[in-house]
Amino acid sequence: MCDEHDDHVADASSGRRELDRRHVLSLLGLGLVTAACGSGPEETRRASAATSGSASPAAKGSKATPGAGTEDVAVAEPGPFEPPTRSSDVLVYSQDPLSKASLREIAAIGGIVQVEPMALTSFYVDDTQVTCAAVDPSTFRRFTQPGTAQTQAVWERVAAGEIAVEPRIRKLQTKDGFLKISNESDARTIHIGAYAGLLPEISARRIDAVVNTKWGDLLEMVPGNAALVAMGSTSPQSVRKKLQAAAGDKASVLILGPDLDIGATQTVVLSGGSVSRAVGSFSYTANPDGTVNPDPAWVAANIRTETMPIIGRVTGHRVMLPQLRGALTQVVTEGLAAKIYTYDGCYVPRFIARDPSRGLSFHTYGTAIDLNAADNYRGIAGAMDRNVVRIFKNWGFAWGGDWNYTDPMHFELAKLVKG
């Protein structure tokens, strides 16, 4: 990252007239800037898109050498933008790939202009749910905000193997300009190539970041498990039943807009590492008070209540509870039991701060626990005993006290370990 990157606003295409001051300021408001100053497409292909245990993408035209610690994460460069842009009216989202037959049936519904398949997943960085799409840069760009769609540099960087992110999650970048793909200890990182407004006018359901399809494969995203649907003048509500029938009962059909569609079944698919794979994906419905109702079948298969040392009965995810027991047992063994004096929640299915626009709380999965809340609230160093922190980290937990905006009461599962 370089200090002057906010001043670099790429023109949408050659031959366009110079942007006037108002339009430039509007693009800066969207964060439509490239994040690697002074580099062109060839340099972008060489830019670091590092992974845990691997190096940067291969240069244009080359292939990664097996065993050499490099991965080719570049796809074909997109051509110039071809209008028109498309509205993002409906999101179809499933835990499984949408079949070609379903996509054809959706596209054939009267009033639908275009269907854009993609892979869609979520991961967590600090306390933030990031929804990420693996896309074809040449076609997905039409569904983004006009300034983003027309800015060639954004899509060249995505094609080259970098990630484009919404300005609102800028705080999550590392000091050297990367985004970690989850809180897990084995998570990959991807170099941020651009800050850009993605879906227009969306608050209740967002796409926060986009990568190319090769990254989708490396991140083990479910290929083609989602699609954006653009309507013409037809109301999305009028064809919702047809969309649901075409997509199948397991798919969520969400009308995109500023308010959460309370009645709709929603889907979350997690990526990031071994913990995400163990936790699994599920559908859920939302309540007006900001709580959510995960699929009862997922709850029955994964959520347990057990009695723990020090804190008593805890309801949480089956893969987390053994490690929690191990950590608390070691706390007792080391004579530190008095350092944990309140248990303040584990499995609490809700949105972050009960605000749908902020995504699901990590507590929804039953893999996070809050302790000693009264003395360890957000934004302070907290009074959590650092030996307790050490023990929890040894048992595979990440600590919220390490976040940029601290949450020292909070521990969450970041690694699977054997007792």
PDB file of C-alpha atoms in Angstrom, residues 89 109-112 231-239:
ATOM      1  CA  ASP A  89     -32.455  -7.163  -8.192  1.00  0.00           C
ATOM      2  CA  ILE A 109     -38.759 -16.369 -16.685  1.00  0.00           C
ATOM      3  CA  GLY A 110     -40.465 -13.389 -18.262  1.00  0.00           C
ATOM      4  CA  GLY A 111     -39.016 -10.030 -17.240  1.00  0.00           C
ATOM      5  CA  ILE A 112     -35.552 -11.361 -16.374  1.00  0.00           C
ATOM      6  CA  MET A 231     -34.864  -7.554 -13.978  1.00  0.00           C
ATOM      7  CA  GLY A 232     -36.203  -5.147 -16.554  1.00  0.00           C
ATOM      8  CA  SER A 233     -39.332  -3.226 -15.595  1.00  0.00           C
ATOM      9  CA  THR A 234     -40.870  -6.330 -13.997  1.00  0.00           C
ATOM     10  CA  SER A 235     -41.190  -6.310 -10.219  1.00  0.00           C
ATOM     11  CA  PRO A 236     -39.033  -8.975  -8.539  1.00  0.00           C
ATOM     12  CA  GLN A 237     -41.904  -9.726  -6.165  1.00  0.00           C
ATOM     13  CA  SER A 238     -44.144 -10.701  -9.073  1.00  0.00           C
ATOM     14  CA  VAL A 239     -41.810 -13.519 -10.183  1.00  0.00           C
TER      15      VAL A 239
END
